[in-house]
């Protein structure tokens, strides 16, 4: 089955630090990747949609200057949380799909803790 | 308001028993996806349903999408400890073509009692 790798799995850093999370599709070309955020015992919330070679589309309420997304190739998308603060602490998870008739395959997520 | 209502929120079932989880929307679902998640981990894809009345099965899990494409159910037959986890329904509620981000329900926490 399709494999999506997300790295790192866990980050603990000081307030003000910028953190980069990578999402890679290992065995298929992902024309579209998605970034979600999940708070404890809550549902996944879509943050942004990333298409290879174009600017990401952000959901309402998500600051694009805060959460920088780059989708430079068909197998890699990155999410950078800039100047992270404790309220940015959360579980971030990416997904990837090759086309709209295929399901999204998810990475294992990144638990971000800002001290 | 929550676009996808998932029920029950939690479920404790004795091993070997059957169970059903429901996912309901007030909007038409243009794609309905069932995933399983262990707390704090990634999502494992289970089923994808796109057509009204569609039903799919894999091993002991069966998923259905109603004719109106607003309600889906996930049924597990003869539950096993390996079925324990959080089940999430995710849906594409946008009618436009192309891959869209999913709207998720809050999940059903399934516990299997030996």
Short mmCIF file of C-alpha atoms in Angstrom, two decimals:
data_model
loop_
_atom_site.label_atom_id
_atom_site.label_comp_id
_atom_site.label_asym_id
_atom_site.label_seq_id
_atom_site.Cartn_x
_atom_site.Cartn_y
_atom_site.Cartn_z
CA UNK A 1 0.00 0.00 0.00
CA UNK A 2 0.92 3.65 -0.32
CA UNK A 3 3.39 4.86 2.29
CA UNK A 4 3.74 8.37 3.64
CA UNK A 5 6.66 9.19 5.88
CA UNK A 6 6.57 12.14 8.28
CA UNK A 7 9.58 13.43 10.16
CA UNK A 8 10.30 14.17 12.93
CA UNK A 9 7.81 12.24 15.04
CA UNK A 10 8.40 14.38 18.11
CA UNK A 11 9.80 17.86 18.67
CA UNK A 12 10.32 19.69 21.93
CA UNK A 13 11.72 23.19 21.65
CA UNK A 14 11.77 26.61 23.22
CA UNK A 15 9.32 29.37 22.47
CA UNK A 16 10.43 31.49 19.50
CA UNK A 17 12.04 28.61 17.65
CA UNK A 18 11.03 27.73 14.08
CA UNK A 19 10.30 24.08 13.44
CA UNK A 20 10.24 22.27 10.10
CA UNK A 21 8.22 19.10 9.53
CA UNK A 22 8.72 16.96 6.44
CA UNK A 23 6.14 14.81 4.69
CA UNK A 24 7.27 12.39 2.00
CA UNK A 25 5.37 10.00 -0.23
CA UNK A 26 7.68 7.01 -0.54
CA UNK A 27 6.16 4.91 -3.30
CA UNK A 28 3.89 7.21 -5.27
CA UNK A 29 3.81 10.71 -6.67
CA UNK A 30 1.67 12.99 -4.56
CA UNK A 31 0.20 15.77 -6.63
CA UNK A 32 -1.60 17.03 -3.56
CA UNK A 33 -0.60 16.97 0.09
CA UNK A 34 -2.60 18.14 3.04
CA UNK A 35 -1.64 19.34 6.50
CA UNK A 36 -3.92 18.75 9.47
CA UNK A 37 -3.77 19.60 13.13
CA UNK A 38 -5.23 17.55 15.94
CA UNK A 39 -5.74 18.67 19.53
CA UNK A 40 -6.08 16.06 22.29
CA UNK A 41 -9.28 14.07 21.97
CA UNK A 42 -10.39 16.28 19.10
CA UNK A 43 -10.90 15.68 15.43
CA UNK A 44 -8.38 16.43 12.71
CA UNK A 45 -8.70 19.93 11.37
CA UNK A 46 -7.51 20.76 7.88
CA UNK A 47 -4.93 23.54 7.88
CA UNK A 48 -3.89 23.78 4.26
CA UNK A 49 -3.80 22.09 0.89
CA UNK A 50 -0.50 21.91 -0.93
CA UNK A 51 -0.13 21.27 -4.65
CA UNK A 52 3.24 20.62 -6.18
CA UNK A 53 4.75 23.71 -7.72
CA UNK A 54 2.10 26.15 -6.53
CA UNK A 55 1.25 28.13 -3.43
CA UNK A 56 -0.59 26.37 -0.67
CA UNK A 57 -4.25 27.10 0.00
CA UNK A 58 -4.91 27.82 3.65
CA UNK A 59 -8.14 27.23 5.55
CA UNK A 60 -9.89 30.13 7.20
CA UNK A 61 -8.20 31.12 10.44
CA UNK A 62 -4.84 29.55 9.61
CA UNK A 63 -2.06 32.13 9.37
CA UNK A 64 -0.02 31.55 6.22
CA UNK A 65 2.91 33.54 7.57
CA UNK A 66 2.92 31.43 10.70
CA UNK A 67 2.64 28.07 8.98
CA UNK A 68 4.84 28.10 5.89
CA UNK A 69 4.22 25.28 3.44
CA UNK A 70 6.49 24.27 0.59
CA UNK A 71 5.70 21.54 -1.90
CA UNK A 72 8.79 21.56 -4.06
CA UNK A 73 8.48 18.09 -5.55
CA UNK A 74 5.92 15.37 -6.14
CA UNK A 75 7.20 13.47 -3.13
CA UNK A 76 7.95 16.13 -0.53
CA UNK A 77 6.01 18.81 1.31
CA UNK A 78 7.29 20.71 4.32
CA UNK A 79 5.47 22.63 7.04
CA UNK A 80 7.47 25.22 8.96
CA UNK A 81 6.00 26.59 12.16
CA UNK A 82 7.68 29.96 12.48
CA UNK A 83 8.45 31.54 15.84
CA UNK A 84 6.52 28.83 17.62
CA UNK A 85 4.73 29.58 20.88
CA UNK A 86 3.17 27.26 23.47
CA UNK A 87 -0.26 27.62 21.85
CA UNK A 88 1.20 26.03 18.70
CA UNK A 89 1.80 22.82 20.63
CA UNK A 90 -0.25 20.14 18.93
CA UNK A 91 -0.19 17.00 16.82
CA UNK A 92 0.48 17.83 13.18
CA UNK A 93 -0.21 15.22 10.55
CA UNK A 94 0.15 15.23 6.78
CA UNK A 95 -1.55 13.24 4.08
CA UNK A 96 -0.89 12.71 0.41
CA UNK A 97 -2.81 11.56 -2.60
CA UNK A 98 -2.03 10.94 -6.24
CA UNK A 99 -5.44 11.95 -7.55
CA UNK A 100 -8.98 12.68 -6.41
CA UNK A 101 -10.10 9.08 -6.95
CA UNK A 102 -7.55 7.77 -4.52
CA UNK A 103 -7.76 7.95 -0.74
CA UNK A 104 -5.46 10.18 1.25
CA UNK A 105 -2.66 8.29 2.93
CA UNK A 106 -1.43 9.71 6.19
CA UNK A 107 1.94 10.05 7.83
CA UNK A 108 2.48 9.03 11.45
CA UNK A 109 2.23 12.61 12.66
CA UNK A 110 4.52 14.98 14.54
CA UNK A 111 3.92 15.86 18.17
CA UNK A 112 5.13 19.40 18.69
CA UNK A 113 5.67 20.70 22.20
CA UNK A 114 6.73 24.31 22.70
CA UNK A 115 8.09 25.16 26.14
CA UNK B 1 -21.26 23.41 13.86
CA UNK B 2 -19.82 19.93 13.37
CA UNK B 3 -20.34 18.92 9.75
CA UNK B 4 -19.81 15.23 10.44
CA UNK B 5 -21.53 13.65 13.41
CA UNK B 6 -19.97 10.40 14.47
CA UNK B 7 -21.56 8.03 16.96
CA UNK B 8 -21.07 6.61 19.41
CA UNK B 9 -18.25 8.64 20.91
CA UNK B 10 -16.93 5.58 22.69
CA UNK B 11 -17.81 1.92 22.62
CA UNK B 12 -16.88 -1.01 24.83
CA UNK B 13 -17.58 -4.36 23.24
CA UNK B 14 -16.91 -7.87 24.42
CA UNK B 15 -14.53 -9.81 22.19
CA UNK B 16 -16.41 -11.76 19.57
CA UNK B 17 -19.38 -9.39 19.44
CA UNK B 18 -20.46 -7.32 16.47
CA UNK B 19 -20.55 -3.53 16.48
CA UNK B 20 -21.54 -0.61 14.29
CA UNK B 21 -20.22 2.95 14.11
CA UNK B 22 -22.16 5.67 12.33
CA UNK B 23 -21.19 8.83 10.52
CA UNK B 24 -23.85 11.36 9.49
CA UNK B 25 -23.74 14.61 7.58
CA UNK B 26 -26.28 17.26 6.67
CA UNK B 27 -24.42 17.76 3.42
CA UNK B 28 -23.89 15.42 0.48
CA UNK B 29 -20.73 13.42 0.85
CA UNK B 30 -18.72 13.28 -2.36
CA UNK B 31 -16.27 10.82 -0.85
CA UNK B 32 -16.43 9.06 2.50
CA UNK B 33 -13.33 7.55 4.07
CA UNK B 34 -12.91 5.41 7.15
CA UNK B 35 -9.62 5.45 9.02
CA UNK B 36 -8.33 3.87 12.20
CA UNK B 37 -6.00 5.76 14.52
CA UNK B 38 -4.11 4.75 17.60
CA UNK B 39 -3.89 7.70 19.96
CA UNK B 40 -1.08 10.04 18.96
CA UNK B 41 -0.25 8.10 15.84
CA UNK B 42 -1.03 8.24 12.16
CA UNK B 43 -4.21 7.18 10.40
CA UNK B 44 -4.55 3.79 8.76
CA UNK B 45 -6.78 3.79 5.69
CA UNK B 46 -9.66 1.30 5.89
CA UNK B 47 -12.30 2.00 3.23
CA UNK B 48 -13.28 4.55 0.60
CA UNK B 49 -16.88 4.98 -0.54
CA UNK B 50 -17.94 7.30 -3.33
CA UNK B 51 -21.23 6.06 -4.76
CA UNK B 52 -24.67 6.11 -3.17
CA UNK B 53 -25.57 2.65 -1.92
CA UNK B 54 -21.99 1.46 -2.12
CA UNK B 55 -20.81 -1.24 0.25
CA UNK B 56 -17.28 -2.55 0.71
CA UNK B 57 -15.84 -5.27 2.91
CA UNK B 58 -12.36 -6.18 3.99
CA UNK B 59 -11.81 -9.07 6.32
CA UNK B 60 -14.31 -8.52 9.16
CA UNK B 61 -15.04 -4.87 8.43
CA UNK B 62 -17.89 -3.67 6.22
CA UNK B 63 -18.60 -0.06 5.33
CA UNK B 64 -21.71 1.30 3.66
CA UNK B 65 -22.75 4.65 2.19
CA UNK B 66 -26.47 5.31 1.95
CA UNK B 67 -28.26 6.14 -1.29
CA UNK B 68 -28.52 9.82 -0.39
CA UNK B 69 -24.78 9.93 0.36
CA UNK B 70 -25.28 11.55 3.74
CA UNK B 71 -24.79 8.66 6.10
CA UNK B 72 -22.23 5.90 6.41
CA UNK B 73 -21.79 3.00 8.77
CA UNK B 74 -18.84 0.83 9.67
CA UNK B 75 -19.65 -2.64 10.90
CA UNK B 76 -17.21 -5.01 12.56
CA UNK B 77 -18.13 -8.67 12.82
CA UNK B 78 -16.79 -10.92 15.58
CA UNK B 79 -14.58 -8.21 17.08
CA UNK B 80 -11.02 -8.98 18.12
CA UNK B 81 -8.54 -7.13 20.37
CA UNK B 82 -6.73 -5.95 17.24
CA UNK B 83 -9.81 -3.93 16.31
CA UNK B 84 -9.38 -1.64 19.31
CA UNK B 85 -8.54 1.96 18.48
CA UNK B 86 -10.07 5.22 17.34
CA UNK B 87 -12.18 5.07 14.21
CA UNK B 88 -12.52 8.25 12.21
CA UNK B 89 -14.79 9.03 9.33
CA UNK B 90 -13.55 11.67 6.94
CA UNK B 91 -15.48 13.18 4.08
CA UNK B 92 -15.06 15.31 1.03
CA UNK B 93 -17.98 17.75 1.20
CA UNK B 94 -16.94 19.77 -1.83
CA UNK B 95 -18.61 19.02 -5.12
CA UNK B 96 -15.79 20.37 -7.28
CA UNK B 97 -13.32 18.07 -8.97
CA UNK B 98 -9.81 17.55 -7.75
CA UNK B 99 -8.43 16.34 -4.48
CA UNK B 100 -9.90 18.13 -1.46
CA UNK B 101 -9.02 18.19 2.19
CA UNK B 102 -11.24 16.06 4.37
CA UNK B 103 -13.67 17.04 7.09
CA UNK B 104 -13.44 14.59 9.96
CA UNK B 105 -15.80 13.41 12.64
CA UNK B 106 -14.65 13.43 16.26
CA UNK B 107 -13.95 9.74 16.24
CA UNK B 108 -15.22 6.65 18.01
CA UNK B 109 -12.99 5.15 20.67
CA UNK B 110 -13.43 1.37 20.50
CA UNK B 111 -12.38 -0.84 23.38
CA UNK B 112 -12.54 -4.62 23.08
CA UNK B 113 -12.96 -6.49 26.33
CA UNK B 114 -11.53 -10.02 26.46
#
